[in-house]
PDB file of C-alpha atoms and ligand atoms in Angstrom:
ATOM      1  CA  UNK W   1      21.501  10.774   6.311  1.00 53.00           C
ATOM      2  CA  UNK W   2      17.996  10.970   7.596  1.00 61.00           C
ATOM      3  CA  UNK W   3      16.175  13.322   5.583  1.00 64.00           C
ATOM      4  CA  UNK W   4      13.226  15.324   6.809  1.00 86.00           C
ATOM      5  CA  UNK W   5      10.087  14.313   4.796  1.00 96.00           C
ATOM      6  CA  UNK W   6       7.792  16.644   6.658  1.00 96.00           C
ATOM      7  CA  UNK W   7       5.306  18.268   4.187  1.00 96.00           C
ATOM      8  CA  UNK W   8       6.976  16.684   1.036  1.00 98.00           C
ATOM      9  CA  UNK W   9       4.109  15.952  -1.462  1.00 98.00           C
ATOM     10  CA  UNK W  10       3.706  12.338  -2.737  1.00 98.00           C
ATOM     11  CA  UNK W  11       1.681  11.304  -5.733  1.00 98.00           C
ATOM     12  CA  UNK W  12       0.814   7.658  -5.351  1.00 98.00           C
ATOM     13  CA  UNK W  13      -0.911   5.315  -7.796  1.00 98.00           C
ATOM     14  CA  UNK W  14      -2.920   2.209  -6.757  1.00 98.00           C
ATOM     15  CA  UNK W  15      -3.633   3.707  -3.337  1.00 98.00           C
ATOM     16  CA  UNK W  16      -6.944   1.821  -2.954  1.00 97.00           C
ATOM     17  CA  UNK W  17      -5.668  -1.247  -1.255  1.00 92.00           C
ATOM     18  CA  UNK W  18      -2.730  -3.624  -0.748  1.00 97.00           C
ATOM     19  CA  UNK W  19       0.714  -2.260  -0.974  1.00 98.00           C
ATOM     20  CA  UNK W  20      -0.492   1.266  -2.002  1.00 98.00           C
ATOM     21  CA  UNK W  21      -2.650   1.588   1.220  1.00 98.00           C
ATOM     22  CA  UNK W  22       0.226   0.428   3.378  1.00 98.00           C
ATOM     23  CA  UNK W  23       2.620   3.063   1.625  1.00 99.00           C
ATOM     24  CA  UNK W  24       0.131   5.975   2.027  1.00 98.00           C
ATOM     25  CA  UNK W  25      -0.301   5.325   5.820  1.00 98.00           C
ATOM     26  CA  UNK W  26       3.424   4.904   6.437  1.00 98.00           C
ATOM     27  CA  UNK W  27       4.298   8.172   4.512  1.00 98.00           C
ATOM     28  CA  UNK W  28       1.404  10.104   6.125  1.00 98.00           C
ATOM     29  CA  UNK W  29       2.854   9.000   9.594  1.00 98.00           C
ATOM     30  CA  UNK W  30       5.975  10.939   8.505  1.00 98.00           C
ATOM     31  CA  UNK W  31       3.674  13.937   7.806  1.00 98.00           C
ATOM     32  CA  UNK W  32       4.080  13.747   4.116  1.00 98.00           C
ATOM     33  CA  UNK W  33       1.082  15.029   2.036  1.00 98.00           C
ATOM     34  CA  UNK W  34      -0.383  12.425   0.009  1.00 98.00           C
ATOM     35  CA  UNK W  35      -2.371  12.459  -3.236  1.00 98.00           C
ATOM     36  CA  UNK W  36      -3.903   9.037  -4.113  1.00 98.00           C
ATOM     37  CA  UNK W  37      -3.906   9.166  -7.867  1.00 98.00           C
ATOM     38  CA  UNK W  38      -6.215   7.022 -10.076  1.00 95.00           C
ATOM     39  CA  UNK W  39      -8.328   3.911  -9.462  1.00 94.00           C
ATOM     40  CA  UNK W  40     -11.735   3.293 -10.410  1.00 88.00           C
ATOM     41  CA  UNK W  41     -13.125   2.767  -6.942  1.00 95.00           C
ATOM     42  CA  UNK W  42     -13.739   6.122  -5.132  1.00 96.00           C
ATOM     43  CA  UNK W  43     -14.762   4.065  -2.037  1.00 98.00           C
ATOM     44  CA  UNK W  44     -11.432   2.261  -1.705  1.00 98.00           C
ATOM     45  CA  UNK W  45      -9.409   5.425  -2.191  1.00 98.00           C
ATOM     46  CA  UNK W  46     -11.598   7.216   0.306  1.00 98.00           C
ATOM     47  CA  UNK W  47     -10.980   4.316   2.888  1.00 98.00           C
ATOM     48  CA  UNK W  48      -7.297   4.749   2.434  1.00 98.00           C
ATOM     49  CA  UNK W  49      -7.568   8.538   2.804  1.00 98.00           C
ATOM     50  CA  UNK W  50      -9.490   7.883   5.947  1.00 98.00           C
ATOM     51  CA  UNK W  51      -6.652   5.771   7.385  1.00 98.00           C
ATOM     52  CA  UNK W  52      -3.789   7.975   6.249  1.00 98.00           C
ATOM     53  CA  UNK W  53      -5.608  11.192   6.723  1.00 98.00           C
ATOM     54  CA  UNK W  54      -5.372  10.657  10.557  1.00 98.00           C
ATOM     55  CA  UNK W  55      -1.718  11.612  10.313  1.00 98.00           C
ATOM     56  CA  UNK W  56      -1.357  14.199   7.380  1.00 98.00           C
ATOM     57  CA  UNK W  57      -3.412  15.818   4.578  1.00 98.00           C
ATOM     58  CA  UNK W  58      -4.592  13.240   1.943  1.00 98.00           C
ATOM     59  CA  UNK W  59      -6.476  13.971  -1.162  1.00 98.00           C
ATOM     60  CA  UNK W  60      -7.915  11.639  -3.756  1.00 98.00           C
ATOM     61  CA  UNK W  61      -8.254  11.826  -7.483  1.00 98.00           C
ATOM     62  CA  UNK W  62     -10.136   8.787  -8.658  1.00 98.00           C
ATOM     63  CA  UNK W  63     -10.120   7.859 -12.338  1.00 97.00           C
ATOM     64  CA  UNK W  64      -8.652   5.503 -14.939  1.00 97.00           C
ATOM     65  CA  UNK W  65      -4.883   6.132 -15.517  1.00 97.00           C
ATOM     66  CA  UNK W  66      -5.108   4.346 -18.880  1.00 97.00           C
ATOM     67  CA  UNK W  67      -7.069   7.392 -20.155  1.00 97.00           C
ATOM     68  CA  UNK W  68      -4.431   9.712 -21.327  1.00 97.00           C
ATOM     69  CA  UNK W  69      -6.652  12.939 -20.788  1.00 98.00           C
ATOM     70  CA  UNK W  70      -7.537  11.876 -17.189  1.00 98.00           C
ATOM     71  CA  UNK W  71      -3.687  11.420 -16.531  1.00 98.00           C
ATOM     72  CA  UNK W  72      -2.810  14.846 -18.014  1.00 97.00           C
ATOM     73  CA  UNK W  73      -5.522  16.658 -16.036  1.00 98.00           C
ATOM     74  CA  UNK W  74      -4.898  14.581 -12.880  1.00 98.00           C
ATOM     75  CA  UNK W  75      -1.228  15.422 -12.728  1.00 98.00           C
ATOM     76  CA  UNK W  76      -1.847  19.165 -13.136  1.00 97.00           C
ATOM     77  CA  UNK W  77      -4.708  19.164 -10.669  1.00 98.00           C
ATOM     78  CA  UNK W  78      -2.536  17.186  -8.154  1.00 98.00           C
ATOM     79  CA  UNK W  79       0.381  19.628  -8.412  1.00 97.00           C
ATOM     80  CA  UNK W  80      -2.056  22.487  -7.595  1.00 97.00           C
ATOM     81  CA  UNK W  81      -3.338  20.874  -4.519  1.00 98.00           C
ATOM     82  CA  UNK W  82      -0.387  21.191  -2.112  1.00 97.00           C
ATOM     83  CA  UNK W  83       1.729  23.289  -4.605  1.00 96.00           C
ATOM     84  CA  UNK W  84       4.158  20.870  -6.373  1.00 97.00           C
ATOM     85  CA  UNK W  85       5.014  17.215  -6.523  1.00 98.00           C
ATOM     86  CA  UNK W  86       8.222  15.821  -4.881  1.00 98.00           C
ATOM     87  CA  UNK W  87       7.782  12.164  -5.095  1.00 98.00           C
ATOM     88  CA  UNK W  88       6.110   9.752  -7.536  1.00 98.00           C
ATOM     89  CA  UNK W  89       5.311   6.281  -6.642  1.00 99.00           C
ATOM     90  CA  UNK W  90       4.146   4.205  -9.521  1.00 98.00           C
ATOM     91  CA  UNK W  91       2.438   1.360  -7.708  1.00 98.00           C
ATOM     92  CA  UNK W  92      -0.780   0.499  -9.746  1.00 98.00           C
ATOM     93  CA  UNK W  93      -0.717  -2.745 -11.342  1.00 97.00           C
ATOM     94  CA  UNK W  94      -2.834  -5.746 -12.556  1.00 96.00           C
ATOM     95  CA  UNK W  95      -1.923  -9.359 -12.344  1.00 94.00           C
ATOM     96  CA  UNK W  96      -2.477 -12.237 -14.774  1.00 93.00           C
ATOM     97  CA  UNK W  97      -3.257 -15.921 -14.692  1.00 92.00           C
ATOM     98  CA  UNK W  98      -3.571 -17.124 -18.329  1.00 95.00           C
ATOM     99  CA  UNK W  99      -1.940 -19.636 -20.410  1.00 97.00           C
ATOM    100  CA  UNK W 100       0.247 -17.999 -23.068  1.00 98.00           C
ATOM    101  CA  UNK W 101      -1.833 -19.402 -25.955  1.00 98.00           C
ATOM    102  CA  UNK W 102      -4.975 -18.055 -24.426  1.00 98.00           C
ATOM    103  CA  UNK W 103      -3.878 -14.354 -23.946  1.00 98.00           C
ATOM    104  CA  UNK W 104      -6.039 -12.010 -26.105  1.00 98.00           C
ATOM    105  CA  UNK W 105      -4.930  -8.979 -27.631  1.00 98.00           C
ATOM    106  CA  UNK W 106      -7.129  -7.149 -25.286  1.00 98.00           C
ATOM    107  CA  UNK W 107      -5.595  -8.665 -22.044  1.00 98.00           C
ATOM    108  CA  UNK W 108      -2.170  -8.033 -23.405  1.00 98.00           C
ATOM    109  CA  UNK W 109      -2.945  -4.408 -23.985  1.00 98.00           C
ATOM    110  CA  UNK W 110      -4.690  -3.962 -20.724  1.00 98.00           C
ATOM    111  CA  UNK W 111      -1.825  -5.514 -18.612  1.00 98.00           C
ATOM    112  CA  UNK W 112       0.955  -3.670 -20.581  1.00 98.00           C
ATOM    113  CA  UNK W 113      -0.827  -0.418 -20.410  1.00 98.00           C
ATOM    114  CA  UNK W 114      -1.534  -0.257 -16.554  1.00 98.00           C
ATOM    115  CA  UNK W 115       1.841  -2.044 -15.643  1.00 98.00           C
ATOM    116  CA  UNK W 116       4.169  -0.262 -18.007  1.00 98.00           C
ATOM    117  CA  UNK W 117       2.667   2.358 -20.395  1.00 98.00           C
ATOM    118  CA  UNK W 118       0.918   4.215 -17.513  1.00 98.00           C
ATOM    119  CA  UNK W 119       4.140   4.381 -15.298  1.00 98.00           C
ATOM    120  CA  UNK W 120       6.206   5.579 -18.416  1.00 98.00           C
ATOM    121  CA  UNK W 121       3.884   8.330 -19.357  1.00 98.00           C
ATOM    122  CA  UNK W 122       2.864   9.410 -15.830  1.00 98.00           C
ATOM    123  CA  UNK W 123       6.589   9.716 -15.027  1.00 98.00           C
ATOM    124  CA  UNK W 124       7.063  11.992 -17.989  1.00 98.00           C
ATOM    125  CA  UNK W 125       4.067  14.048 -17.100  1.00 98.00           C
ATOM    126  CA  UNK W 126       5.234  14.566 -13.516  1.00 98.00           C
ATOM    127  CA  UNK W 127       8.758  15.098 -14.411  1.00 98.00           C
ATOM    128  CA  UNK W 128       8.685  18.924 -14.840  1.00 98.00           C
ATOM    129  CA  UNK W 129       7.140  19.036 -11.369  1.00 98.00           C
ATOM    130  CA  UNK W 130       9.727  16.702  -9.960  1.00 98.00           C
ATOM    131  CA  UNK W 131      12.464  18.952 -11.468  1.00 98.00           C
ATOM    132  CA  UNK W 132      11.426  21.756  -9.335  1.00 97.00           C
ATOM    133  CA  UNK W 133      11.696  19.723  -6.125  1.00 97.00           C
ATOM    134  CA  UNK W 134      14.987  19.246  -4.000  1.00 92.00           C
ATOM    135  CA  UNK W 135      13.883  15.912  -3.124  1.00 95.00           C
ATOM    136  CA  UNK W 136      12.704  14.345  -6.388  1.00 97.00           C
ATOM    137  CA  UNK W 137      12.175  10.650  -6.190  1.00 98.00           C
ATOM    138  CA  UNK W 138      10.410   8.161  -8.388  1.00 98.00           C
ATOM    139  CA  UNK W 139       9.881   4.636  -6.939  1.00 98.00           C
ATOM    140  CA  UNK W 140       8.473   1.911  -9.136  1.00 98.00           C
ATOM    141  CA  UNK W 141       6.869  -1.066  -7.706  1.00 98.00           C
ATOM    142  CA  UNK W 142       8.112  -3.800 -10.180  1.00 98.00           C
ATOM    143  CA  UNK W 143       8.367  -7.459  -9.054  1.00 97.00           C
ATOM    144  CA  UNK W 144      10.524 -10.597  -8.662  1.00 95.00           C
ATOM    145  CA  UNK W 145       9.220 -11.408 -12.170  1.00 95.00           C
ATOM    146  CA  UNK W 146      11.172  -8.246 -13.433  1.00 97.00           C
ATOM    147  CA  UNK W 147      14.062 -10.706 -13.268  1.00 96.00           C
ATOM    148  CA  UNK W 148      12.517 -14.099 -13.934  1.00 93.00           C
ATOM    149  CA  UNK W 149       9.760 -15.790 -15.718  1.00 92.00           C
ATOM    150  CA  UNK W 150       6.768 -17.446 -14.093  1.00 88.00           C
ATOM    151  CA  UNK W 151       4.061 -19.588 -15.576  1.00 92.00           C
ATOM    152  CA  UNK W 152       0.764 -18.178 -16.756  1.00 94.00           C
ATOM    153  CA  UNK W 153       2.198 -14.691 -16.348  1.00 94.00           C
ATOM    154  CA  UNK W 154       3.773 -14.023 -19.745  1.00 97.00           C
ATOM    155  CA  UNK W 155       2.502 -10.556 -20.189  1.00 98.00           C
ATOM    156  CA  UNK W 156       2.761  -9.635 -16.478  1.00 97.00           C
ATOM    157  CA  UNK W 157       6.314 -10.769 -16.500  1.00 97.00           C
ATOM    158  CA  UNK W 158       7.115  -9.048 -19.713  1.00 98.00           C
ATOM    159  CA  UNK W 159       5.524  -5.805 -18.276  1.00 98.00           C
ATOM    160  CA  UNK W 160       7.496  -5.933 -15.082  1.00 98.00           C
ATOM    161  CA  UNK W 161      10.754  -6.630 -17.047  1.00 98.00           C
ATOM    162  CA  UNK W 162       9.859  -3.490 -19.058  1.00 98.00           C
ATOM    163  CA  UNK W 163       9.071  -1.497 -15.935  1.00 98.00           C
ATOM    164  CA  UNK W 164      12.602  -2.432 -14.455  1.00 98.00           C
ATOM    165  CA  UNK W 165      14.346  -1.455 -17.783  1.00 98.00           C
ATOM    166  CA  UNK W 166      12.662   1.746 -17.840  1.00 98.00           C
ATOM    167  CA  UNK W 167      13.604   2.507 -14.221  1.00 98.00           C
ATOM    168  CA  UNK W 168      17.241   1.609 -14.784  1.00 97.00           C
ATOM    169  CA  UNK W 169      17.362   3.739 -17.878  1.00 98.00           C
ATOM    170  CA  UNK W 170      15.882   6.859 -16.427  1.00 98.00           C
ATOM    171  CA  UNK W 171      17.768   6.482 -13.211  1.00 97.00           C
ATOM    172  CA  UNK W 172      20.991   7.258 -15.133  1.00 96.00           C
ATOM    173  CA  UNK W 173      19.440   9.767 -17.486  1.00 97.00           C
ATOM    174  CA  UNK W 174      18.348  12.031 -14.495  1.00 97.00           C
ATOM    175  CA  UNK W 175      20.807  11.476 -11.676  1.00 94.00           C
ATOM    176  CA  UNK W 176      22.594  14.785 -12.460  1.00 93.00           C
ATOM    177  CA  UNK W 177      19.297  16.552 -12.042  1.00 96.00           C
ATOM    178  CA  UNK W 178      19.167  15.216  -8.603  1.00 95.00           C
ATOM    179  CA  UNK W 179      16.228  12.850  -9.335  1.00 97.00           C
ATOM    180  CA  UNK W 180      16.480   9.552  -7.656  1.00 97.00           C
ATOM    181  CA  UNK W 181      14.834   6.641  -9.383  1.00 98.00           C
ATOM    182  CA  UNK W 182      14.494   3.179  -7.627  1.00 98.00           C
ATOM    183  CA  UNK W 183      12.697   0.020  -8.087  1.00 98.00           C
ATOM    184  CA  UNK W 184      11.356  -2.377  -5.520  1.00 98.00           C
ATOM    185  CA  UNK W 185      10.882  -6.022  -6.725  1.00 98.00           C
ATOM    186  CA  UNK W 186       8.722  -7.848  -4.350  1.00 96.00           C
ATOM    187  CA  UNK W 187       7.606 -11.497  -4.523  1.00 92.00           C
ATOM    188  CA  UNK W 188       4.579 -12.779  -2.638  1.00 92.00           C
ATOM    189  CA  UNK W 189       3.042  -9.867  -0.782  1.00 95.00           C
ATOM    190  CA  UNK W 190      -0.212 -10.703   0.956  1.00 94.00           C
ATOM    191  CA  UNK W 191      -2.664  -8.296  -0.957  1.00 96.00           C
ATOM    192  CA  UNK W 192      -5.950  -8.880  -3.077  1.00 93.00           C
ATOM    193  CA  UNK W 193      -3.755  -9.230  -6.207  1.00 91.00           C
ATOM    194  CA  UNK W 194      -2.098 -12.549  -4.827  1.00 88.00           C
ATOM    195  CA  UNK W 195      -5.220 -13.700  -3.313  1.00 87.00           C
ATOM    196  CA  UNK W 196      -6.902 -13.553  -6.703  1.00 83.00           C
ATOM    197  CA  UNK W 197      -3.959 -14.658  -9.019  1.00 79.00           C
ATOM    198  CA  UNK W 198      -2.332 -17.140  -6.623  1.00 80.00           C
ATOM    199  CA  UNK W 199      -5.203 -18.805  -4.556  1.00 82.00           C
ATOM    200  CA  UNK W 200      -2.798 -21.721  -4.199  1.00 82.00           C
ATOM    201  CA  UNK W 201      -0.505 -19.758  -1.859  1.00 81.00           C
ATOM    202  CA  UNK W 202      -1.118 -19.730   1.759  1.00 84.00           C
ATOM    203  CA  UNK W 203      -0.892 -16.563   3.799  1.00 86.00           C
ATOM    204  CA  UNK W 204       1.779 -17.910   6.094  1.00 87.00           C
ATOM    205  CA  UNK W 205       5.144 -16.626   5.292  1.00 86.00           C
ATOM    206  CA  UNK W 206       3.807 -14.066   2.829  1.00 92.00           C
ATOM    207  CA  UNK W 207       5.390 -10.615   2.916  1.00 95.00           C
ATOM    208  CA  UNK W 208       3.042  -7.978   4.613  1.00 96.00           C
ATOM    209  CA  UNK W 209       2.223  -4.870   2.616  1.00 98.00           C
ATOM    210  CA  UNK W 210       3.735  -2.769   5.452  1.00 98.00           C
ATOM    211  CA  UNK W 211       7.054  -4.244   4.824  1.00 98.00           C
ATOM    212  CA  UNK W 212       7.124  -2.953   1.300  1.00 98.00           C
ATOM    213  CA  UNK W 213       6.120   0.562   2.657  1.00 98.00           C
ATOM    214  CA  UNK W 214       9.071   0.520   5.118  1.00 98.00           C
ATOM    215  CA  UNK W 215      11.304  -0.031   2.100  1.00 98.00           C
ATOM    216  CA  UNK W 216       9.793   2.939   0.362  1.00 98.00           C
ATOM    217  CA  UNK W 217      10.340   4.980   3.538  1.00 98.00           C
ATOM    218  CA  UNK W 218      13.834   3.890   3.612  1.00 97.00           C
ATOM    219  CA  UNK W 219      14.568   5.070   0.093  1.00 97.00           C
ATOM    220  CA  UNK W 220      13.104   8.474   0.858  1.00 97.00           C
ATOM    221  CA  UNK W 221      14.959   9.010   4.213  1.00 95.00           C
ATOM    222  CA  UNK W 222      18.284   8.172   2.726  1.00 93.00           C
ATOM    223  CA  UNK W 223      19.596  10.381   0.054  1.00 90.00           C
ATOM    224  CA  UNK W 224      23.341  10.028   0.588  1.00 87.00           C
ATOM    225  CA  UNK W 225      26.069   9.101  -1.711  1.00 88.00           C
ATOM    226  CA  UNK W 226      25.078   5.405  -1.714  1.00 88.00           C
ATOM    227  CA  UNK W 227      22.237   5.264  -4.432  1.00 89.00           C
ATOM    228  CA  UNK W 228      20.200   2.128  -4.484  1.00 92.00           C
ATOM    229  CA  UNK W 229      18.954   1.050  -7.873  1.00 93.00           C
ATOM    230  CA  UNK W 230      16.622  -1.679  -6.699  1.00 95.00           C
ATOM    231  CA  UNK W 231      15.612  -3.842  -3.846  1.00 96.00           C
ATOM    232  CA  UNK W 232      14.709  -7.370  -4.413  1.00 95.00           C
ATOM    233  CA  UNK W 233      12.403  -8.587  -1.798  1.00 95.00           C
ATOM    234  CA  UNK W 234      11.659 -12.305  -1.595  1.00 92.00           C
ATOM    235  CA  UNK W 235       9.736 -14.094   1.239  1.00 89.00           C
ATOM    236  CA  UNK W 236      11.136 -16.387   3.813  1.00 86.00           C
ATOM    237  CA  UNK W 237      11.835 -19.930   2.812  1.00 77.00           C
ATOM    238  CA  UNK W 238      11.763 -19.091  -0.827  1.00 77.00           C
ATOM    239  CA  UNK W 239      14.589 -18.834  -3.291  1.00 74.00           C
ATOM    240  CA  UNK W 240      14.907 -15.423  -4.918  1.00 69.00           C
ATOM    241  CA  UNK W 241      12.848 -14.923  -8.118  1.00 68.00           C
ATOM    242  CA  UNK W 242      10.013 -17.202  -6.988  1.00 74.00           C
ATOM    243  CA  UNK W 243       6.588 -15.815  -6.125  1.00 71.00           C
TER     244      UNK W 243
HETATM  245  P1  LIG D 301      -3.830  -4.624  -5.340  1.00 66.14           P
HETATM  246  O1  LIG D 301      -4.605  -5.265  -6.451  1.00 66.14           O
HETATM  247  O2  LIG D 301      -4.293  -4.598  -4.015  1.00 66.14           O
HETATM  248  O3  LIG D 301      -3.428  -3.168  -5.839  1.00 66.14           O
HETATM  249  C1  LIG D 301      -3.459  -2.749  -7.244  1.00 66.14           C
HETATM  250  C2  LIG D 301      -3.978  -1.306  -7.385  1.00 66.14           C
HETATM  251  O4  LIG D 301      -3.692  -0.949  -8.753  1.00 66.14           O
HETATM  252  C3  LIG D 301      -5.360  -1.168  -6.969  1.00 66.14           C
HETATM  253  O5  LIG D 301      -5.525  -0.288  -6.045  1.00 66.14           O
HETATM  254  C4  LIG D 301      -6.078  -0.937  -8.246  1.00 66.14           C
HETATM  255  O6  LIG D 301      -7.240  -0.051  -8.165  1.00 66.14           O
HETATM  256  C5  LIG D 301      -4.975  -0.187  -9.122  1.00 66.14           C
HETATM  257  N1  LIG D 301      -5.255  -0.111 -10.458  1.00 66.14           N
HETATM  258  C6  LIG D 301      -5.497  -1.192 -11.290  1.00 66.14           C
HETATM  259  N2  LIG D 301      -5.832  -0.714 -12.574  1.00 66.14           N
HETATM  260  C7  LIG D 301      -5.865   0.594 -12.430  1.00 66.14           C
HETATM  261  C8  LIG D 301      -5.909   1.693 -13.315  1.00 66.14           C
HETATM  262  N3  LIG D 301      -6.398   1.475 -14.754  1.00 66.14           N
HETATM  263  N4  LIG D 301      -6.064   2.925 -13.157  1.00 66.14           N
HETATM  264  C9  LIG D 301      -5.730   3.369 -11.625  1.00 66.14           C
HETATM  265  N5  LIG D 301      -5.496   2.220 -10.815  1.00 66.14           N
HETATM  266  C10 LIG D 301      -5.471   1.026 -11.215  1.00 66.14           C
HETATM  267  O7  LIG D 301      -2.315  -5.365  -5.469  1.00 66.14           O
HETATM  268  P2  LIG D 301      -0.922  -5.116  -4.756  1.00 66.14           P
HETATM  269  O8  LIG D 301      -0.398  -6.340  -4.592  1.00 66.14           O
HETATM  270  O9  LIG D 301      -0.975  -4.058  -3.732  1.00 66.14           O
HETATM  271  O10 LIG D 301      -0.202  -4.400  -6.040  1.00 66.14           O
HETATM  272  C11 LIG D 301       0.566  -3.265  -6.029  1.00 66.14           C
HETATM  273  C12 LIG D 301       1.743  -3.377  -6.971  1.00 66.14           C
HETATM  274  O11 LIG D 301       2.649  -4.190  -6.444  1.00 66.14           O
HETATM  275  C13 LIG D 301       1.385  -3.820  -8.449  1.00 66.14           C
HETATM  276  O12 LIG D 301       2.115  -2.972  -9.271  1.00 66.14           O
HETATM  277  C14 LIG D 301       1.923  -5.231  -8.393  1.00 66.14           C
HETATM  278  O13 LIG D 301       2.146  -5.647  -9.661  1.00 66.14           O
HETATM  279  C15 LIG D 301       3.123  -5.080  -7.473  1.00 66.14           C
HETATM  280  N6  LIG D 301       3.591  -6.410  -6.950  1.00 66.14           N
HETATM  281  C16 LIG D 301       2.702  -7.109  -6.083  1.00 66.14           C
HETATM  282  C17 LIG D 301       3.044  -8.333  -5.534  1.00 66.14           C
HETATM  283  C18 LIG D 301       2.207  -9.131  -4.663  1.00 66.14           C
HETATM  284  O14 LIG D 301       2.725 -10.245  -4.349  1.00 66.14           O
HETATM  285  N7  LIG D 301       1.134  -8.730  -4.217  1.00 66.14           N
HETATM  286  C19 LIG D 301       4.399  -8.762  -5.925  1.00 66.14           C
HETATM  287  C20 LIG D 301       5.171  -8.169  -6.802  1.00 66.14           C
HETATM  288  C21 LIG D 301       4.783  -6.779  -7.287  1.00 66.14           C
END
């Protein structure tokens, strides 16, 4: 069941750090070609490209994915770089730590936009390219809060519920076209996001970004008859659905 991933082209958002960087390195080690799409910090993307680029070709397309024109041009540019797109990984996301009554319309829009609207429309934009691949896979990095609520994260939680719902729907809509769609729902991964949004959490026992990257690799290497919709990943000594 182990698929050869050599030379498959991966489009990955949020590659500037944390989980995205670990995914880029892990997939590059499999000789997959990587395009790091979106992100305001060219330096962070270039750092990731430096790490992953030791193993396979890596290109960066910095920019704001919430800008529809940037998204449209970037997807076409990306497909031209290595001649197609086989895998889309919607990983970019922003966290929240705000009381419900203090959430502004701007904060609501910003979080819903990057966590849900961007994966939705980016997937649609990339779909024609995926349809031409024999290995088309979409992986959405959702969260344990796709299943549960967590205080001070009303918009974040809603955005990740939406992302999981979207994942389930298109998984069924496109399976006959041989496009696999999966969600990974982690809780408590030790990245900048968690350091900023949950400073109360100690690094001990947190999931490492590389562990999430290994799950991504597992999905890509296993295209058998068993289709896995989602993987819920909670950390040791924690009940499921708690960060
Ligand atoms: P992170 O902050 O290190 O990474 C988030 C990435 O998203 C950054 O590279 C950032 O540049 C990118 N991004 C944000 N806004 C963007 C925009 N407008 N355009 C393009 N890129 C943008 O945090 P992380 O923990 O690695 O998060 C990766 C994903 O994992 C997110 O979707 C997050 O919600 C999800 N997640 C994280 C945890 C956790 O505990 N860390 C748990 C569950 C889910």
